[in-house]
């Protein structure tokens, strides 16, 4: 479970809903800042700041990191799975008090977050000059992508107050 769940299970006038909005906005802001920073770091005539003649170990780490990133990325498959498995009639029968449009928007937001993460990973990998740089940057992006899960876990164990326990 993640704060994406709060976007369709909670009313728009509640603290949990706005908490979920804030977490999603923070995640997208962090991914946007990383993406913009990496694109703006290009200097001179070097397009996208892609280094030339990097070592073999960097090339190997780049390819390994592609597989690691695809394995770590869970938002896209989860969002698509939810959209495929929970169709409107089933959703309405099981949760008559909830709005299916909010559920779809939440799932699409999850998918968009996943693709934005992968886009950032791609930019980081093509700009990498060192092996450790690849692993640090991919790890940092993974942390940003996991903010929703971390925040949801904290809200469920009463770290963020009783109003978030609902």
PDB file of C-alpha atoms in Angstrom:
ATOM      1  CA  UNK A   1       0.000   0.000   0.000  1.00  0.00           C
ATOM      2  CA  UNK A   2       1.055   3.559  -0.606  1.00  0.00           C
ATOM      3  CA  UNK A   3      -0.229   7.098  -0.294  1.00  0.00           C
ATOM      4  CA  UNK A   4      -1.706   6.647  -3.783  1.00  0.00           C
ATOM      5  CA  UNK A   5      -4.425   4.667  -2.006  1.00  0.00           C
ATOM      6  CA  UNK A   6      -5.346   7.701   0.078  1.00  0.00           C
ATOM      7  CA  UNK A   7      -6.007   9.686  -3.101  1.00  0.00           C
ATOM      8  CA  UNK A   8      -9.114   7.642  -3.865  1.00  0.00           C
ATOM      9  CA  UNK A   9     -10.162   6.289  -0.466  1.00  0.00           C
ATOM     10  CA  UNK A  10     -10.190   9.610   1.377  1.00  0.00           C
ATOM     11  CA  UNK A  11     -12.390  12.617   0.845  1.00  0.00           C
ATOM     12  CA  UNK A  12     -10.723  15.712  -0.623  1.00  0.00           C
ATOM     13  CA  UNK A  13     -11.398  17.656   2.575  1.00  0.00           C
ATOM     14  CA  UNK A  14      -9.356  15.360   4.855  1.00  0.00           C
ATOM     15  CA  UNK A  15      -5.800  15.502   6.106  1.00  0.00           C
ATOM     16  CA  UNK A  16      -4.879  12.049   4.723  1.00  0.00           C
ATOM     17  CA  UNK A  17      -5.942  13.083   1.205  1.00  0.00           C
ATOM     18  CA  UNK A  18      -3.869  16.279   1.286  1.00  0.00           C
ATOM     19  CA  UNK A  19      -0.987  14.380   2.834  1.00  0.00           C
ATOM     20  CA  UNK A  20      -1.083  12.028  -0.169  1.00  0.00           C
ATOM     21  CA  UNK A  21      -1.213  15.004  -2.552  1.00  0.00           C
ATOM     22  CA  UNK A  22       1.794  16.556  -0.800  1.00  0.00           C
ATOM     23  CA  UNK A  23       3.786  13.305  -0.991  1.00  0.00           C
ATOM     24  CA  UNK A  24       2.973  12.855  -4.704  1.00  0.00           C
ATOM     25  CA  UNK A  25       3.879  16.483  -5.412  1.00  0.00           C
ATOM     26  CA  UNK A  26       7.141  16.120  -3.478  1.00  0.00           C
ATOM     27  CA  UNK A  27       8.034  12.983  -5.395  1.00  0.00           C
ATOM     28  CA  UNK A  28       7.343  14.595  -8.770  1.00  0.00           C
ATOM     29  CA  UNK A  29       9.173  17.765  -7.722  1.00  0.00           C
ATOM     30  CA  UNK A  30      12.266  15.789  -6.703  1.00  0.00           C
ATOM     31  CA  UNK A  31      12.222  13.788  -9.946  1.00  0.00           C
ATOM     32  CA  UNK A  32      11.725  17.027 -11.921  1.00  0.00           C
ATOM     33  CA  UNK A  33      14.625  18.715 -10.150  1.00  0.00           C
ATOM     34  CA  UNK A  34      16.897  15.730 -10.806  1.00  0.00           C
ATOM     35  CA  UNK A  35      15.877  15.598 -14.464  1.00  0.00           C
ATOM     36  CA  UNK A  36      16.296  19.343 -15.000  1.00  0.00           C
ATOM     37  CA  UNK A  37      19.633  19.387 -13.189  1.00  0.00           C
ATOM     38  CA  UNK A  38      20.964  16.549 -15.320  1.00  0.00           C
ATOM     39  CA  UNK A  39      19.809  18.154 -18.555  1.00  0.00           C
ATOM     40  CA  UNK A  40      21.201  21.574 -17.643  1.00  0.00           C
ATOM     41  CA  UNK A  41      24.574  20.111 -16.678  1.00  0.00           C
ATOM     42  CA  UNK A  42      25.478  19.774 -20.371  1.00  0.00           C
ATOM     43  CA  UNK A  43      28.335  22.083 -21.264  1.00  0.00           C
ATOM     44  CA  UNK A  44      29.621  23.326 -24.567  1.00  0.00           C
ATOM     45  CA  UNK A  45      28.911  21.224 -27.615  1.00  0.00           C
ATOM     46  CA  UNK A  46      28.440  17.994 -25.651  1.00  0.00           C
ATOM     47  CA  UNK A  47      24.783  17.165 -26.084  1.00  0.00           C
ATOM     48  CA  UNK A  48      23.063  15.642 -23.036  1.00  0.00           C
ATOM     49  CA  UNK A  49      26.467  15.697 -21.322  1.00  0.00           C
ATOM     50  CA  UNK A  50      27.283  12.188 -22.572  1.00  0.00           C
ATOM     51  CA  UNK A  51      30.912  11.331 -21.792  1.00  0.00           C
ATOM     52  CA  UNK A  52      33.084   9.686 -24.407  1.00  0.00           C
ATOM     53  CA  UNK A  53      35.585   6.887 -23.923  1.00  0.00           C
ATOM     54  CA  UNK A  54      34.348   5.776 -20.514  1.00  0.00           C
ATOM     55  CA  UNK A  55      35.929   2.695 -18.999  1.00  0.00           C
ATOM     56  CA  UNK A  56      34.664  -0.809 -19.521  1.00  0.00           C
ATOM     57  CA  UNK A  57      33.618  -1.027 -15.880  1.00  0.00           C
ATOM     58  CA  UNK A  58      31.356   2.020 -16.357  1.00  0.00           C
ATOM     59  CA  UNK A  59      29.784   0.442 -19.458  1.00  0.00           C
ATOM     60  CA  UNK A  60      29.148  -2.794 -17.585  1.00  0.00           C
ATOM     61  CA  UNK A  61      27.666  -0.876 -14.635  1.00  0.00           C
ATOM     62  CA  UNK A  62      25.416   1.047 -17.029  1.00  0.00           C
ATOM     63  CA  UNK A  63      23.985  -2.143 -18.495  1.00  0.00           C
ATOM     64  CA  UNK A  64      23.610  -3.808 -15.103  1.00  0.00           C
ATOM     65  CA  UNK A  65      21.872  -0.683 -13.779  1.00  0.00           C
ATOM     66  CA  UNK A  66      19.308  -0.849 -16.572  1.00  0.00           C
ATOM     67  CA  UNK A  67      18.241  -4.286 -15.333  1.00  0.00           C
ATOM     68  CA  UNK A  68      18.383  -3.206 -11.698  1.00  0.00           C
ATOM     69  CA  UNK A  69      16.218  -0.140 -12.415  1.00  0.00           C
ATOM     70  CA  UNK A  70      13.660  -2.206 -14.308  1.00  0.00           C
ATOM     71  CA  UNK A  71      13.500  -4.709 -11.453  1.00  0.00           C
ATOM     72  CA  UNK A  72      13.229  -1.983  -8.795  1.00  0.00           C
ATOM     73  CA  UNK A  73      10.545  -0.038 -10.612  1.00  0.00           C
ATOM     74  CA  UNK A  74       7.230  -1.195  -9.207  1.00  0.00           C
ATOM     75  CA  UNK A  75       4.897   1.719  -9.879  1.00  0.00           C
ATOM     76  CA  UNK A  76       4.238   0.956 -13.559  1.00  0.00           C
ATOM     77  CA  UNK A  77       3.363  -2.729 -13.146  1.00  0.00           C
ATOM     78  CA  UNK A  78       1.320  -2.030 -10.010  1.00  0.00           C
ATOM     79  CA  UNK A  79      -0.652   0.793 -11.624  1.00  0.00           C
ATOM     80  CA  UNK A  80      -1.323  -1.193 -14.798  1.00  0.00           C
ATOM     81  CA  UNK A  81      -2.247  -4.286 -12.799  1.00  0.00           C
ATOM     82  CA  UNK A  82      -4.754  -2.315 -10.732  1.00  0.00           C
ATOM     83  CA  UNK A  83      -6.320  -0.790 -13.833  1.00  0.00           C
ATOM     84  CA  UNK A  84      -6.555  -4.160 -15.559  1.00  0.00           C
ATOM     85  CA  UNK A  85      -7.835  -6.193 -12.630  1.00  0.00           C
ATOM     86  CA  UNK A  86     -10.194  -3.741 -10.963  1.00  0.00           C
ATOM     87  CA  UNK A  87     -12.690  -2.649 -13.579  1.00  0.00           C
ATOM     88  CA  UNK A  88     -15.501  -0.206 -12.990  1.00  0.00           C
ATOM     89  CA  UNK A  89     -18.338  -2.680 -12.232  1.00  0.00           C
ATOM     90  CA  UNK A  90     -16.204  -4.642  -9.765  1.00  0.00           C
ATOM     91  CA  UNK A  91     -14.948  -1.450  -8.109  1.00  0.00           C
ATOM     92  CA  UNK A  92     -18.467  -0.022  -7.739  1.00  0.00           C
ATOM     93  CA  UNK A  93     -19.824  -3.290  -6.347  1.00  0.00           C
ATOM     94  CA  UNK A  94     -17.037  -3.625  -3.785  1.00  0.00           C
ATOM     95  CA  UNK A  95     -16.625   0.072  -2.893  1.00  0.00           C
ATOM     96  CA  UNK A  96     -19.930   1.865  -3.603  1.00  0.00           C
ATOM     97  CA  UNK A  97     -18.898   4.887  -1.515  1.00  0.00           C
ATOM     98  CA  UNK A  98     -15.728   5.529  -3.560  1.00  0.00           C
ATOM     99  CA  UNK A  99     -15.324   7.164  -6.965  1.00  0.00           C
ATOM    100  CA  UNK A 100     -13.869   5.078  -9.776  1.00  0.00           C
ATOM    101  CA  UNK A 101     -12.466   8.194 -11.507  1.00  0.00           C
ATOM    102  CA  UNK A 102     -10.312   8.939  -8.458  1.00  0.00           C
ATOM    103  CA  UNK A 103      -9.089   5.336  -8.481  1.00  0.00           C
ATOM    104  CA  UNK A 104      -8.121   5.593 -12.167  1.00  0.00           C
ATOM    105  CA  UNK A 105      -6.425   8.967 -11.621  1.00  0.00           C
ATOM    106  CA  UNK A 106      -4.464   7.509  -8.697  1.00  0.00           C
ATOM    107  CA  UNK A 107      -3.332   4.508 -10.771  1.00  0.00           C
ATOM    108  CA  UNK A 108      -2.353   6.731 -13.711  1.00  0.00           C
ATOM    109  CA  UNK A 109      -0.394   9.000 -11.359  1.00  0.00           C
ATOM    110  CA  UNK A 110       1.437   5.909 -10.140  1.00  0.00           C
ATOM    111  CA  UNK A 111       2.273   4.866 -13.723  1.00  0.00           C
ATOM    112  CA  UNK A 112       3.434   8.395 -14.617  1.00  0.00           C
ATOM    113  CA  UNK A 113       5.685   8.420 -11.554  1.00  0.00           C
ATOM    114  CA  UNK A 114       7.226   5.132 -12.682  1.00  0.00           C
ATOM    115  CA  UNK A 115       7.937   6.353 -16.200  1.00  0.00           C
ATOM    116  CA  UNK A 116       9.415   9.591 -14.888  1.00  0.00           C
ATOM    117  CA  UNK A 117      11.692   7.528 -12.627  1.00  0.00           C
ATOM    118  CA  UNK A 118      12.849   5.437 -15.605  1.00  0.00           C
ATOM    119  CA  UNK A 119      13.450   8.575 -17.682  1.00  0.00           C
ATOM    120  CA  UNK A 120      15.647   9.950 -14.898  1.00  0.00           C
ATOM    121  CA  UNK A 121      17.538   6.656 -14.681  1.00  0.00           C
ATOM    122  CA  UNK A 122      18.133   6.749 -18.435  1.00  0.00           C
ATOM    123  CA  UNK A 123      19.578  10.272 -18.266  1.00  0.00           C
ATOM    124  CA  UNK A 124      21.770   9.365 -15.299  1.00  0.00           C
ATOM    125  CA  UNK A 125      23.079   6.261 -17.022  1.00  0.00           C
ATOM    126  CA  UNK A 126      24.002   7.989 -20.271  1.00  0.00           C
ATOM    127  CA  UNK A 127      25.794  10.765 -18.364  1.00  0.00           C
ATOM    128  CA  UNK A 128      27.703   8.521 -15.967  1.00  0.00           C
ATOM    129  CA  UNK A 129      31.477   8.787 -15.763  1.00  0.00           C
ATOM    130  CA  UNK A 130      32.096   6.550 -12.710  1.00  0.00           C
ATOM    131  CA  UNK A 131      30.671   3.264 -11.473  1.00  0.00           C
ATOM    132  CA  UNK A 132      29.957   4.490  -7.953  1.00  0.00           C
ATOM    133  CA  UNK A 133      28.194   7.560  -9.385  1.00  0.00           C
ATOM    134  CA  UNK A 134      25.773   5.262 -11.215  1.00  0.00           C
ATOM    135  CA  UNK A 135      24.895   3.294  -8.100  1.00  0.00           C
ATOM    136  CA  UNK A 136      24.538   6.373  -5.870  1.00  0.00           C
ATOM    137  CA  UNK A 137      22.345   8.205  -8.341  1.00  0.00           C
ATOM    138  CA  UNK A 138      20.088   5.234  -9.068  1.00  0.00           C
ATOM    139  CA  UNK A 139      19.784   4.547  -5.333  1.00  0.00           C
ATOM    140  CA  UNK A 140      18.838   8.181  -4.685  1.00  0.00           C
ATOM    141  CA  UNK A 141      16.176   8.079  -7.401  1.00  0.00           C
ATOM    142  CA  UNK A 142      14.794   4.856  -5.965  1.00  0.00           C
ATOM    143  CA  UNK A 143      14.483   6.526  -2.574  1.00  0.00           C
ATOM    144  CA  UNK A 144      12.529   9.407  -4.133  1.00  0.00           C
ATOM    145  CA  UNK A 145      10.236   6.963  -5.886  1.00  0.00           C
ATOM    146  CA  UNK A 146       9.630   5.093  -2.623  1.00  0.00           C
ATOM    147  CA  UNK A 147       8.578   8.241  -0.728  1.00  0.00           C
ATOM    148  CA  UNK A 148       4.906   7.326  -1.073  1.00  0.00           C
ATOM    149  CA  UNK A 149       5.417   3.865   0.432  1.00  0.00           C
ATOM    150  CA  UNK A 150       7.578   5.223   3.257  1.00  0.00           C
ATOM    151  CA  UNK A 151       5.089   7.997   4.066  1.00  0.00           C
ATOM    152  CA  UNK A 152       2.173   5.551   4.028  1.00  0.00           C
ATOM    153  CA  UNK A 153       3.991   3.191   6.406  1.00  0.00           C
ATOM    154  CA  UNK A 154       4.771   6.060   8.777  1.00  0.00           C
ATOM    155  CA  UNK A 155       1.163   7.229   8.730  1.00  0.00           C
ATOM    156  CA  UNK A 156      -0.116   3.751   9.584  1.00  0.00           C
ATOM    157  CA  UNK A 157       2.067   3.347  12.680  1.00  0.00           C
ATOM    158  CA  UNK A 158       0.966   6.639  14.259  1.00  0.00           C
ATOM    159  CA  UNK A 159       4.226   8.490  13.620  1.00  0.00           C
ATOM    160  CA  UNK A 160       2.345  11.300  11.877  1.00  0.00           C
ATOM    161  CA  UNK A 161      -0.520  11.623  14.353  1.00  0.00           C
ATOM    162  CA  UNK A 162      -3.872  10.002  15.043  1.00  0.00           C
ATOM    163  CA  UNK A 163      -5.718  11.736  12.190  1.00  0.00           C
ATOM    164  CA  UNK A 164      -3.557   9.842   9.695  1.00  0.00           C
ATOM    165  CA  UNK A 165      -4.469   6.429  11.129  1.00  0.00           C
ATOM    166  CA  UNK A 166      -7.880   6.308   9.450  1.00  0.00           C
TER     167      UNK A 166
END
